[in-house]
JSON list of C-alpha atoms in Angstrom, two decimals:
[
{"chain": "A", "resi": 1, "resn": "MET", "atom": "CA", "xyz": [114.89, 92.74, 91.93]},
{"chain": "A", "resi": 2, "resn": "TRP", "atom": "CA", "xyz": [116.26, 94.99, 89.19]},
{"chain": "A", "resi": 3, "resn": "VAL", "atom": "CA", "xyz": [118.02, 97.37, 91.60]},
{"chain": "A", "resi": 4, "resn": "ALA", "atom": "CA", "xyz": [119.85, 94.52, 93.33]},
{"chain": "A", "resi": 5, "resn": "GLU", "atom": "CA", "xyz": [120.96, 93.09, 89.98]},
{"chain": "A", "resi": 6, "resn": "ARG", "atom": "CA", "xyz": [121.97, 96.45, 88.57]},
{"chain": "A", "resi": 7, "resn": "GLY", "atom": "CA", "xyz": [123.88, 97.36, 91.74]},
{"chain": "A", "resi": 8, "resn": "SER", "atom": "CA", "xyz": [125.44, 93.87, 92.16]},
{"chain": "A", "resi": 9, "resn": "LEU", "atom": "CA", "xyz": [124.00, 93.76, 95.67]},
{"chain": "A", "resi": 10, "resn": "ARG", "atom": "CA", "xyz": [124.52, 90.57, 97.60]},
{"chain": "A", "resi": 11, "resn": "ARG", "atom": "CA", "xyz": [124.61, 89.28, 101.16]},
{"chain": "A", "resi": 12, "resn": "GLY", "atom": "CA", "xyz": [126.75, 91.68, 103.17]},
{"chain": "A", "resi": 13, "resn": "SER", "atom": "CA", "xyz": [126.32, 94.66, 100.82]},
{"chain": "A", "resi": 14, "resn": "ILE", "atom": "CA", "xyz": [125.57, 97.84, 102.78]},
{"chain": "A", "resi": 15, "resn": "VAL", "atom": "CA", "xyz": [122.34, 99.56, 101.73]},
{"chain": "A", "resi": 16, "resn": "VAL", "atom": "CA", "xyz": [120.99, 102.82, 103.17]},
{"chain": "A", "resi": 17, "resn": "ASP", "atom": "CA", "xyz": [117.22, 103.31, 103.02]},
{"chain": "A", "resi": 18, "resn": "LEU", "atom": "CA", "xyz": [117.04, 107.10, 103.18]},
{"chain": "A", "resi": 19, "resn": "ALA", "atom": "CA", "xyz": [113.92, 108.75, 104.64]},
{"chain": "A", "resi": 20, "resn": "ALA", "atom": "CA", "xyz": [112.85, 105.22, 105.51]},
{"chain": "A", "resi": 21, "resn": "GLY", "atom": "CA", "xyz": [109.57, 106.18, 107.16]},
{"chain": "A", "resi": 22, "resn": "THR", "atom": "CA", "xyz": [107.96, 103.09, 108.67]},
{"chain": "A", "resi": 23, "resn": "GLY", "atom": "CA", "xyz": [110.02, 100.74, 106.53]},
{"chain": "A", "resi": 24, "resn": "GLN", "atom": "CA", "xyz": [107.98, 99.98, 103.43]},
{"chain": "A", "resi": 25, "resn": "LEU", "atom": "CA", "xyz": [111.06, 99.98, 101.20]},
{"chain": "A", "resi": 26, "resn": "SER", "atom": "CA", "xyz": [113.30, 98.39, 103.86]},
{"chain": "A", "resi": 27, "resn": "ARG", "atom": "CA", "xyz": [110.97, 95.39, 103.90]},
{"chain": "A", "resi": 28, "resn": "ARG", "atom": "CA", "xyz": [111.69, 94.83, 100.22]},
{"chain": "A", "resi": 29, "resn": "PHE", "atom": "CA", "xyz": [115.46, 94.82, 100.70]},
{"chain": "A", "resi": 30, "resn": "ALA", "atom": "CA", "xyz": [115.72, 92.94, 104.00]},
{"chain": "A", "resi": 31, "resn": "PRO", "atom": "CA", "xyz": [115.09, 89.48, 102.42]},
{"chain": "A", "resi": 32, "resn": "LEU", "atom": "CA", "xyz": [118.15, 89.98, 100.17]},
{"chain": "A", "resi": 33, "resn": "GLY", "atom": "CA", "xyz": [120.43, 89.53, 103.15]},
{"chain": "A", "resi": 34, "resn": "VAL", "atom": "CA", "xyz": [122.07, 92.94, 102.73]},
{"chain": "A", "resi": 35, "resn": "ASP", "atom": "CA", "xyz": [123.23, 94.97, 105.73]},
{"chain": "A", "resi": 36, "resn": "LEU", "atom": "CA", "xyz": [120.41, 97.49, 105.84]},
{"chain": "A", "resi": 37, "resn": "ILE", "atom": "CA", "xyz": [120.63, 100.90, 107.50]},
{"chain": "A", "resi": 38, "resn": "ALA", "atom": "CA", "xyz": [117.30, 102.71, 107.74]},
{"chain": "A", "resi": 39, "resn": "VAL", "atom": "CA", "xyz": [117.82, 106.48, 108.12]},
{"chain": "A", "resi": 40, "resn": "GLU", "atom": "CA", "xyz": [114.80, 108.50, 109.24]},
{"chain": "A", "resi": 41, "resn": "PRO", "atom": "CA", "xyz": [114.56, 111.94, 110.92]},
{"chain": "A", "resi": 42, "resn": "ALA", "atom": "CA", "xyz": [111.19, 111.44, 112.67]},
{"chain": "A", "resi": 43, "resn": "ALA", "atom": "CA", "xyz": [111.33, 109.68, 116.05]},
{"chain": "A", "resi": 44, "resn": "ASN", "atom": "CA", "xyz": [107.78, 108.29, 115.77]},
{"chain": "A", "resi": 45, "resn": "MET", "atom": "CA", "xyz": [108.59, 106.74, 112.40]},
{"chain": "A", "resi": 46, "resn": "ARG", "atom": "CA", "xyz": [111.81, 105.22, 113.74]},
{"chain": "A", "resi": 47, "resn": "ALA", "atom": "CA", "xyz": [109.89, 103.68, 116.65]},
{"chain": "A", "resi": 48, "resn": "VAL", "atom": "CA", "xyz": [107.47, 101.95, 114.27]},
{"chain": "A", "resi": 49, "resn": "LEU", "atom": "CA", "xyz": [110.33, 100.82, 112.05]},
{"chain": "A", "resi": 50, "resn": "GLU", "atom": "CA", "xyz": [112.28, 99.33, 114.97]},
{"chain": "A", "resi": 51, "resn": "GLU", "atom": "CA", "xyz": [109.18, 97.42, 116.07]},
{"chain": "A", "resi": 52, "resn": "ARG", "atom": "CA", "xyz": [108.41, 96.11, 112.57]},
{"chain": "A", "resi": 53, "resn": "LEU", "atom": "CA", "xyz": [111.99, 95.30, 111.54]},
{"chain": "A", "resi": 54, "resn": "PRO", "atom": "CA", "xyz": [113.95, 94.61, 114.73]},
{"chain": "A", "resi": 55, "resn": "THR", "atom": "CA", "xyz": [116.87, 93.00, 112.89]},
{"chain": "A", "resi": 56, "resn": "ILE", "atom": "CA", "xyz": [117.91, 96.06, 110.88]},
{"chain": "A", "resi": 57, "resn": "ARG", "atom": "CA", "xyz": [119.88, 99.09, 112.01]},
{"chain": "A", "resi": 58, "resn": "VAL", "atom": "CA", "xyz": [117.82, 102.25, 112.43]},
{"chain": "A", "resi": 59, "resn": "GLU", "atom": "CA", "xyz": [119.55, 105.64, 112.59]},
{"chain": "A", "resi": 60, "resn": "GLU", "atom": "CA", "xyz": [118.43, 109.24, 113.02]},
{"chain": "A", "resi": 61, "resn": "GLY", "atom": "CA", "xyz": [119.50, 111.36, 110.06]},
{"chain": "A", "resi": 62, "resn": "THR", "atom": "CA", "xyz": [118.50, 113.21, 106.93]},
{"chain": "A", "resi": 63, "resn": "ALA", "atom": "CA", "xyz": [119.39, 113.20, 103.25]},
{"chain": "A", "resi": 64, "resn": "GLU", "atom": "CA", "xyz": [121.57, 116.24, 103.87]},
{"chain": "A", "resi": 65, "resn": "ALA", "atom": "CA", "xyz": [123.35, 114.63, 106.86]},
{"chain": "A", "resi": 66, "resn": "ILE", "atom": "CA", "xyz": [123.60, 110.84, 106.46]},
{"chain": "A", "resi": 67, "resn": "PRO", "atom": "CA", "xyz": [125.13, 109.06, 109.51]},
{"chain": "A", "resi": 68, "resn": "SER", "atom": "CA", "xyz": [127.56, 106.96, 107.44]},
{"chain": "A", "resi": 69, "resn": "ALA", "atom": "CA", "xyz": [131.27, 107.27, 106.77]},
{"chain": "A", "resi": 70, "resn": "ASP", "atom": "CA", "xyz": [132.72, 108.43, 103.46]},
{"chain": "A", "resi": 71, "resn": "GLY", "atom": "CA", "xyz": [132.67, 105.71, 100.79]},
{"chain": "A", "resi": 72, "resn": "SER", "atom": "CA", "xyz": [131.15, 103.10, 103.09]},
{"chain": "A", "resi": 73, "resn": "VAL", "atom": "CA", "xyz": [127.85, 102.28, 101.34]},
{"chain": "A", "resi": 74, "resn": "ASP", "atom": "CA", "xyz": [127.08, 100.12, 98.30]},
{"chain": "A", "resi": 75, "resn": "ALA", "atom": "CA", "xyz": [123.63, 101.55, 97.58]},
{"chain": "A", "resi": 76, "resn": "VAL", "atom": "CA", "xyz": [121.29, 104.30, 98.70]},
{"chain": "A", "resi": 77, "resn": "VAL", "atom": "CA", "xyz": [117.58, 103.80, 98.07]},
{"chain": "A", "resi": 78, "resn": "VAL", "atom": "CA", "xyz": [114.81, 106.37, 98.53]},
{"chain": "A", "resi": 79, "resn": "GLY", "atom": "CA", "xyz": [111.11, 105.55, 98.54]},
{"chain": "A", "resi": 80, "resn": "ASN", "atom": "CA", "xyz": [108.83, 108.33, 97.29]},
{"chain": "A", "resi": 81, "resn": "ALA", "atom": "CA", "xyz": [110.69, 111.00, 99.26]},
{"chain": "A", "resi": 82, "resn": "PHE", "atom": "CA", "xyz": [113.42, 112.70, 97.23]},
{"chain": "A", "resi": 83, "resn": "HIS", "atom": "CA", "xyz": [111.13, 115.65, 96.45]},
{"chain": "A", "resi": 84, "resn": "HIS", "atom": "CA", "xyz": [111.32, 116.56, 100.17]},
{"chain": "A", "resi": 85, "resn": "PHE", "atom": "CA", "xyz": [115.12, 116.88, 100.10]},
{"chain": "A", "resi": 86, "resn": "GLU", "atom": "CA", "xyz": [117.36, 119.85, 99.38]},
{"chain": "A", "resi": 87, "resn": "ARG", "atom": "CA", "xyz": [118.26, 118.44, 96.00]},
{"chain": "A", "resi": 88, "resn": "MET", "atom": "CA", "xyz": [121.83, 119.63, 95.51]},
{"chain": "A", "resi": 89, "resn": "LYS", "atom": "CA", "xyz": [122.89, 118.96, 99.11]},
{"chain": "A", "resi": 90, "resn": "ALA", "atom": "CA", "xyz": [121.27, 115.53, 99.06]},
{"chain": "A", "resi": 91, "resn": "PHE", "atom": "CA", "xyz": [123.05, 114.47, 95.87]},
{"chain": "A", "resi": 92, "resn": "ALA", "atom": "CA", "xyz": [126.40, 115.61, 97.28]},
{"chain": "A", "resi": 93, "resn": "GLU", "atom": "CA", "xyz": [125.84, 113.85, 100.61]},
{"chain": "A", "resi": 94, "resn": "ILE", "atom": "CA", "xyz": [124.70, 110.61, 98.96]},
{"chain": "A", "resi": 95, "resn": "ARG", "atom": "CA", "xyz": [127.77, 110.67, 96.73]},
{"chain": "A", "resi": 96, "resn": "ARG", "atom": "CA", "xyz": [129.96, 111.17, 99.81]},
{"chain": "A", "resi": 97, "resn": "VAL", "atom": "CA", "xyz": [128.75, 107.97, 101.50]},
{"chain": "A", "resi": 98, "resn": "LEU", "atom": "CA", "xyz": [128.67, 105.80, 98.37]},
{"chain": "A", "resi": 99, "resn": "ARG", "atom": "CA", "xyz": [131.57, 103.65, 97.35]},
{"chain": "A", "resi": 100, "resn": "PRO", "atom": "CA", "xyz": [132.95, 104.10, 93.81]},
{"chain": "A", "resi": 101, "resn": "SER", "atom": "CA", "xyz": [130.35, 102.69, 91.41]},
{"chain": "A", "resi": 102, "resn": "GLY", "atom": "CA", "xyz": [127.75, 102.56, 94.18]},
{"chain": "A", "resi": 103, "resn": "VAL", "atom": "CA", "xyz": [124.14, 103.01, 93.10]},
{"chain": "A", "resi": 104, "resn": "LEU", "atom": "CA", "xyz": [121.40, 105.45, 93.96]},
{"chain": "A", "resi": 105, "resn": "ALA", "atom": "CA", "xyz": [117.85, 104.22, 93.33]},
{"chain": "A", "resi": 106, "resn": "LEU", "atom": "CA", "xyz": [114.80, 106.46, 93.64]},
{"chain": "A", "resi": 107, "resn": "PHE", "atom": "CA", "xyz": [111.47, 104.65, 93.93]},
{"chain": "A", "resi": 108, "resn": "TRP", "atom": "CA", "xyz": [108.25, 106.44, 92.99]},
{"chain": "A", "resi": 109, "resn": "ALA", "atom": "CA", "xyz": [104.64, 105.34, 93.33]},
{"chain": "A", "resi": 110, "resn": "TRP", "atom": "CA", "xyz": [102.80, 106.68, 90.29]},
{"chain": "A", "resi": 111, "resn": "PRO", "atom": "CA", "xyz": [99.18, 105.98, 89.35]},
{"chain": "A", "resi": 112, "resn": "LEU", "atom": "CA", "xyz": [98.27, 104.95, 85.86]},
{"chain": "A", "resi": 113, "resn": "GLU", "atom": "CA", "xyz": [96.89, 107.61, 83.58]},
{"chain": "A", "resi": 114, "resn": "GLU", "atom": "CA", "xyz": [93.31, 108.66, 84.33]},
{"chain": "A", "resi": 115, "resn": "GLU", "atom": "CA", "xyz": [91.91, 107.07, 81.20]},
{"chain": "A", "resi": 116, "resn": "GLN", "atom": "CA", "xyz": [93.27, 103.69, 82.32]},
{"chain": "A", "resi": 117, "resn": "LEU", "atom": "CA", "xyz": [91.13, 103.68, 85.46]},
{"chain": "A", "resi": 118, "resn": "SER", "atom": "CA", "xyz": [88.37, 101.14, 84.98]},
{"chain": "A", "resi": 119, "resn": "LEU", "atom": "CA", "xyz": [85.54, 102.84, 86.92]},
{"chain": "A", "resi": 120, "resn": "PRO", "atom": "CA", "xyz": [84.12, 106.31, 86.18]},
{"chain": "A", "resi": 121, "resn": "LEU", "atom": "CA", "xyz": [83.85, 107.03, 89.91]},
{"chain": "A", "resi": 122, "resn": "LEU", "atom": "CA", "xyz": [87.60, 106.45, 90.29]},
{"chain": "A", "resi": 123, "resn": "ARG", "atom": "CA", "xyz": [88.21, 109.01, 87.56]},
{"chain": "A", "resi": 124, "resn": "GLU", "atom": "CA", "xyz": [85.88, 111.38, 89.40]},
{"chain": "A", "resi": 125, "resn": "ILE", "atom": "CA", "xyz": [87.90, 110.94, 92.61]},
{"chain": "A", "resi": 126, "resn": "ASP", "atom": "CA", "xyz": [91.14, 111.52, 90.72]},
{"chain": "A", "resi": 127, "resn": "GLN", "atom": "CA", "xyz": [89.76, 114.77, 89.30]},
{"chain": "A", "resi": 128, "resn": "VAL", "atom": "CA", "xyz": [88.57, 115.90, 92.75]},
{"chain": "A", "resi": 129, "resn": "VAL", "atom": "CA", "xyz": [92.00, 115.22, 94.24]},
{"chain": "A", "resi": 130, "resn": "GLU", "atom": "CA", "xyz": [93.83, 117.03, 91.46]},
{"chain": "A", "resi": 131, "resn": "ALA", "atom": "CA", "xyz": [91.60, 120.08, 91.83]},
{"chain": "A", "resi": 132, "resn": "ALA", "atom": "CA", "xyz": [92.01, 120.16, 95.62]},
{"chain": "A", "resi": 133, "resn": "ARG", "atom": "CA", "xyz": [95.77, 119.77, 95.92]},
{"chain": "A", "resi": 134, "resn": "GLY", "atom": "CA", "xyz": [96.48, 122.27, 93.15]},
{"chain": "A", "resi": 135, "resn": "SER", "atom": "CA", "xyz": [100.08, 123.49, 92.89]},
{"chain": "A", "resi": 136, "resn": "ASN", "atom": "CA", "xyz": [101.50, 123.67, 96.41]},
{"chain": "A", "resi": 137, "resn": "ASP", "atom": "CA", "xyz": [105.28, 123.43, 96.74]},
{"chain": "A", "resi": 138, "resn": "ILE", "atom": "CA", "xyz": [105.37, 119.75, 97.65]},
{"chain": "A", "resi": 139, "resn": "ALA", "atom": "CA", "xyz": [103.00, 118.78, 94.83]},
{"chain": "A", "resi": 140, "resn": "THR", "atom": "CA", "xyz": [105.07, 120.79, 92.35]},
{"chain": "A", "resi": 141, "resn": "ALA", "atom": "CA", "xyz": [108.30, 119.19, 93.56]},
{"chain": "A", "resi": 142, "resn": "TYR", "atom": "CA", "xyz": [106.77, 115.72, 93.36]},
{"chain": "A", "resi": 143, "resn": "ARG", "atom": "CA", "xyz": [105.51, 116.22, 89.82]},
{"chain": "A", "resi": 144, "resn": "SER", "atom": "CA", "xyz": [108.93, 117.47, 88.72]},
{"chain": "A", "resi": 145, "resn": "TRP", "atom": "CA", "xyz": [110.13, 113.87, 89.04]},
{"chain": "A", "resi": 146, "resn": "SER", "atom": "CA", "xyz": [107.58, 112.54, 86.55]},
{"chain": "A", "resi": 147, "resn": "GLU", "atom": "CA", "xyz": [110.27, 112.73, 83.87]},
{"chain": "A", "resi": 148, "resn": "VAL", "atom": "CA", "xyz": [113.66, 111.03, 84.06]},
{"chain": "A", "resi": 149, "resn": "PRO", "atom": "CA", "xyz": [115.76, 113.40, 86.20]},
{"chain": "A", "resi": 150, "resn": "PRO", "atom": "CA", "xyz": [118.91, 115.12, 84.92]},
{"chain": "A", "resi": 151, "resn": "SER", "atom": "CA", "xyz": [122.24, 113.75, 86.03]},
{"chain": "A", "resi": 152, "resn": "ALA", "atom": "CA", "xyz": [124.09, 115.14, 89.04]},
{"chain": "A", "resi": 153, "resn": "THR", "atom": "CA", "xyz": [127.78, 115.73, 89.65]},
{"chain": "A", "resi": 154, "resn": "GLY", "atom": "CA", "xyz": [129.43, 112.49, 90.70]},
{"chain": "A", "resi": 155, "resn": "PHE", "atom": "CA", "xyz": [126.81, 110.27, 89.06]},
{"chain": "A", "resi": 156, "resn": "GLY", "atom": "CA", "xyz": [126.22, 108.80, 85.64]},
{"chain": "A", "resi": 157, "resn": "PRO", "atom": "CA", "xyz": [122.90, 109.29, 83.83]},
{"chain": "A", "resi": 158, "resn": "PHE", "atom": "CA", "xyz": [119.68, 107.99, 85.35]},
{"chain": "A", "resi": 159, "resn": "GLU", "atom": "CA", "xyz": [118.10, 104.83, 83.98]},
{"chain": "A", "resi": 160, "resn": "ARG", "atom": "CA", "xyz": [114.34, 104.36, 84.43]},
{"chain": "A", "resi": 161, "resn": "ARG", "atom": "CA", "xyz": [112.33, 101.17, 84.78]},
{"chain": "A", "resi": 162, "resn": "GLU", "atom": "CA", "xyz": [108.59, 100.85, 85.40]},
{"chain": "A", "resi": 163, "resn": "PHE", "atom": "CA", "xyz": [106.89, 97.92, 87.12]},
{"chain": "A", "resi": 164, "resn": "PRO", "atom": "CA", "xyz": [103.09, 97.48, 87.16]},
{"chain": "A", "resi": 165, "resn": "VAL", "atom": "CA", "xyz": [101.43, 96.81, 90.51]},
{"chain": "A", "resi": 166, "resn": "THR", "atom": "CA", "xyz": [97.85, 96.33, 91.67]},
{"chain": "A", "resi": 167, "resn": "HIS", "atom": "CA", "xyz": [96.63, 97.58, 95.04]},
{"chain": "A", "resi": 168, "resn": "VAL", "atom": "CA", "xyz": [93.75, 95.54, 96.46]},
{"chain": "A", "resi": 169, "resn": "ILE", "atom": "CA", "xyz": [91.95, 97.58, 99.13]},
{"chain": "A", "resi": 170, "resn": "PRO", "atom": "CA", "xyz": [88.45, 97.95, 100.56]},
{"chain": "A", "resi": 171, "resn": "SER", "atom": "CA", "xyz": [86.71, 100.97, 99.05]},
{"chain": "A", "resi": 172, "resn": "ALA", "atom": "CA", "xyz": [86.05, 102.18, 102.60]},
{"chain": "A", "resi": 173, "resn": "ARG", "atom": "CA", "xyz": [89.83, 102.65, 102.99]},
{"chain": "A", "resi": 174, "resn": "LEU", "atom": "CA", "xyz": [90.30, 104.66, 99.79]},
{"chain": "A", "resi": 175, "resn": "ALA", "atom": "CA", "xyz": [90.46, 107.98, 101.64]},
{"chain": "A", "resi": 176, "resn": "ASP", "atom": "CA", "xyz": [93.16, 106.54, 103.91]},
{"chain": "A", "resi": 177, "resn": "LEU", "atom": "CA", "xyz": [95.21, 105.65, 100.84]},
{"chain": "A", "resi": 178, "resn": "TYR", "atom": "CA", "xyz": [95.01, 109.18, 99.49]},
{"chain": "A", "resi": 179, "resn": "ALA", "atom": "CA", "xyz": [95.81, 110.58, 102.94]},
{"chain": "A", "resi": 180, "resn": "THR", "atom": "CA", "xyz": [99.27, 108.95, 102.79]},
{"chain": "A", "resi": 181, "resn": "SER", "atom": "CA", "xyz": [100.21, 110.99, 99.71]},
{"chain": "A", "resi": 182, "resn": "SER", "atom": "CA", "xyz": [102.68, 113.71, 100.73]},
{"chain": "A", "resi": 183, "resn": "ASP", "atom": "CA", "xyz": [100.95, 116.46, 98.77]},
{"chain": "A", "resi": 184, "resn": "VAL", "atom": "CA", "xyz": [97.58, 115.61, 100.34]},
{"chain": "A", "resi": 185, "resn": "ALA", "atom": "CA", "xyz": [99.12, 115.24, 103.80]},
{"chain": "A", "resi": 186, "resn": "SER", "atom": "CA", "xyz": [100.71, 118.68, 103.44]},
{"chain": "A", "resi": 187, "resn": "MET", "atom": "CA", "xyz": [97.42, 120.45, 102.67]},
{"chain": "A", "resi": 188, "resn": "PRO", "atom": "CA", "xyz": [95.94, 122.78, 105.34]},
{"chain": "A", "resi": 189, "resn": "GLN", "atom": "CA", "xyz": [93.95, 120.68, 107.77]},
{"chain": "A", "resi": 190, "resn": "PRO", "atom": "CA", "xyz": [90.47, 122.03, 106.87]},
{"chain": "A", "resi": 191, "resn": "ASP", "atom": "CA", "xyz": [91.13, 121.51, 103.13]},
{"chain": "A", "resi": 192, "resn": "ARG", "atom": "CA", "xyz": [92.52, 118.03, 103.71]},
{"chain": "A", "resi": 193, "resn": "ALA", "atom": "CA", "xyz": [89.57, 117.03, 105.86]},
{"chain": "A", "resi": 194, "resn": "GLU", "atom": "CA", "xyz": [87.11, 118.29, 103.26]},
{"chain": "A", "resi": 195, "resn": "LEU", "atom": "CA", "xyz": [88.91, 116.40, 100.47]},
{"chain": "A", "resi": 196, "resn": "LEU", "atom": "CA", "xyz": [89.06, 113.12, 102.39]},
{"chain": "A", "resi": 197, "resn": "ALA", "atom": "CA", "xyz": [85.38, 113.43, 103.30]},
{"chain": "A", "resi": 198, "resn": "GLU", "atom": "CA", "xyz": [84.51, 113.90, 99.62]},
{"chain": "A", "resi": 199, "resn": "ILE", "atom": "CA", "xyz": [86.59, 110.85, 98.66]},
{"chain": "A", "resi": 200, "resn": "SER", "atom": "CA", "xyz": [84.80, 108.80, 101.32]},
{"chain": "A", "resi": 201, "resn": "ARG", "atom": "CA", "xyz": [81.42, 109.99, 100.03]},
{"chain": "A", "resi": 202, "resn": "ILE", "atom": "CA", "xyz": [82.16, 108.96, 96.45]},
{"chain": "A", "resi": 203, "resn": "ALA", "atom": "CA", "xyz": [83.76, 105.69, 97.57]},
{"chain": "A", "resi": 204, "resn": "LYS", "atom": "CA", "xyz": [80.48, 104.55, 99.13]},
{"chain": "A", "resi": 205, "resn": "GLU", "atom": "CA", "xyz": [79.16, 104.04, 95.58]},
{"chain": "A", "resi": 206, "resn": "LEU", "atom": "CA", "xyz": [82.13, 101.87, 94.56]},
{"chain": "A", "resi": 207, "resn": "PRO", "atom": "CA", "xyz": [82.40, 98.08, 94.79]},
{"chain": "A", "resi": 208, "resn": "LYS", "atom": "CA", "xyz": [83.34, 96.82, 98.25]},
{"chain": "A", "resi": 209, "resn": "THR", "atom": "CA", "xyz": [86.82, 95.73, 97.13]},
{"chain": "A", "resi": 210, "resn": "LEU", "atom": "CA", "xyz": [88.92, 97.67, 94.66]},
{"chain": "A", "resi": 211, "resn": "HIS", "atom": "CA", "xyz": [91.75, 96.51, 92.42]},
{"chain": "A", "resi": 212, "resn": "LEU", "atom": "CA", "xyz": [93.67, 99.68, 91.65]},
{"chain": "A", "resi": 213, "resn": "PRO", "atom": "CA", "xyz": [96.26, 99.53, 88.88]},
{"chain": "A", "resi": 214, "resn": "ALA", "atom": "CA", "xyz": [99.42, 101.54, 89.49]},
{"chain": "A", "resi": 215, "resn": "ARG", "atom": "CA", "xyz": [103.12, 101.45, 88.70]},
{"chain": "A", "resi": 216, "resn": "THR", "atom": "CA", "xyz": [106.36, 101.59, 90.61]},
{"chain": "A", "resi": 217, "resn": "VAL", "atom": "CA", "xyz": [108.89, 103.76, 88.79]},
{"chain": "A", "resi": 218, "resn": "VAL", "atom": "CA", "xyz": [112.57, 103.37, 89.65]},
{"chain": "A", "resi": 219, "resn": "ASP", "atom": "CA", "xyz": [115.22, 105.89, 88.64]},
{"chain": "A", "resi": 220, "resn": "LEU", "atom": "CA", "xyz": [118.73, 104.50, 89.12]},
{"chain": "A", "resi": 221, "resn": "CYS", "atom": "CA", "xyz": [122.14, 106.02, 88.60]},
{"chain": "A", "resi": 222, "resn": "VAL", "atom": "CA", "xyz": [125.68, 104.84, 89.32]},
{"chain": "A", "resi": 223, "resn": "GLY", "atom": "CA", "xyz": [128.46, 106.80, 90.96]},
{"chain": "A", "resi": 224, "resn": "SER", "atom": "CA", "xyz": [130.86, 107.99, 88.29]},
{"chain": "A", "resi": 225, "resn": "GLY", "atom": "CA", "xyz": [133.88, 108.48, 90.52]},
{"chain": "A", "resi": 226, "resn": "GLU", "atom": "CA", "xyz": [133.85, 112.24, 90.04]},
{"chain": "A", "resi": 227, "resn": "GLU", "atom": "CA", "xyz": [134.15, 114.51, 93.04]},
{"chain": "A", "resi": 228, "resn": "ALA", "atom": "CA", "xyz": [130.78, 115.17, 94.67]},
{"chain": "A", "resi": 229, "resn": "GLY", "atom": "CA", "xyz": [129.48, 118.65, 94.23]},
{"chain": "A", "resi": 230, "resn": "ALA", "atom": "CA", "xyz": [126.60, 120.74, 93.04]},
{"chain": "A", "resi": 231, "resn": "GLU", "atom": "CA", "xyz": [124.02, 119.33, 90.68]},
{"chain": "A", "resi": 232, "resn": "GLU", "atom": "CA", "xyz": [124.73, 119.93, 87.03]},
{"chain": "A", "resi": 233, "resn": "SER", "atom": "CA", "xyz": [122.46, 122.27, 85.16]},
{"chain": "A", "resi": 234, "resn": "GLY", "atom": "CA", "xyz": [119.59, 120.94, 83.10]}
]
C-alpha cells in the first residue's frame, strides 16, 4: 500500500482512522499489523465497527476533537469524509496528534469521467443524479476536493496518487450504492426517495451484474514540524 510505504508504517505504528464509519478503511489497514484507532462520532456506526473489527480500538471523537495525546500518532487516515469537517480546526487538531513527520492521508472515491462509462444507461443515471443533487453545501464541499488541496500550516504539500478499481454489483443494488454517497444521503427525504426510485427504474434495463469502473484518489501530506495553526491561504 502506497500510504504505508510513504509513511514508513510498520507493525506497531499507531494509525488513527478518522470518521471511521463502519470500518471500510480500517479493514484495509488492519492487516498491516499497525495499532489502529478508529474514531467515529456516531454510536450506531461504532457499534457496527466493534462487531466487524473486534480487535481494533474504537473511540468516540471527531476531527475537531481527536481522543489522542499530542504527538502520539504516526498516521491519520480519512476515508471520503474530510469535506464534512471544519477544515481549519481539523488540520490543526490532526497536526496536534501527529508525531513529527507523521502523515495525513485523505482517501476519496471518485467515479471515472462520464464518457468512460461503458453503457448509455449508466451515463443517463449519472446525469439524473447530477441534476438532482445540484449544489447543496455538502456536494459543493465534496467537489472542492476534486483538485489537489492546498497545503495547511504544519504540513508539507499534498501528493496525489490515483488507483483504478472496479465495483462488481447487481444492477438491482445500484440505487443502494448511490444512497451511500454523502451528497445524496443529505438530500431532503422526498427528493432522495424520488431520485433513488428513478435510479432503480433505469437499472431494471441494465445487465444483471455490473462492472463499474472507478478510482480511489489518495491525497497525502507529511507533517513539516511547524506549529499547528490555521490553514494557509490558497
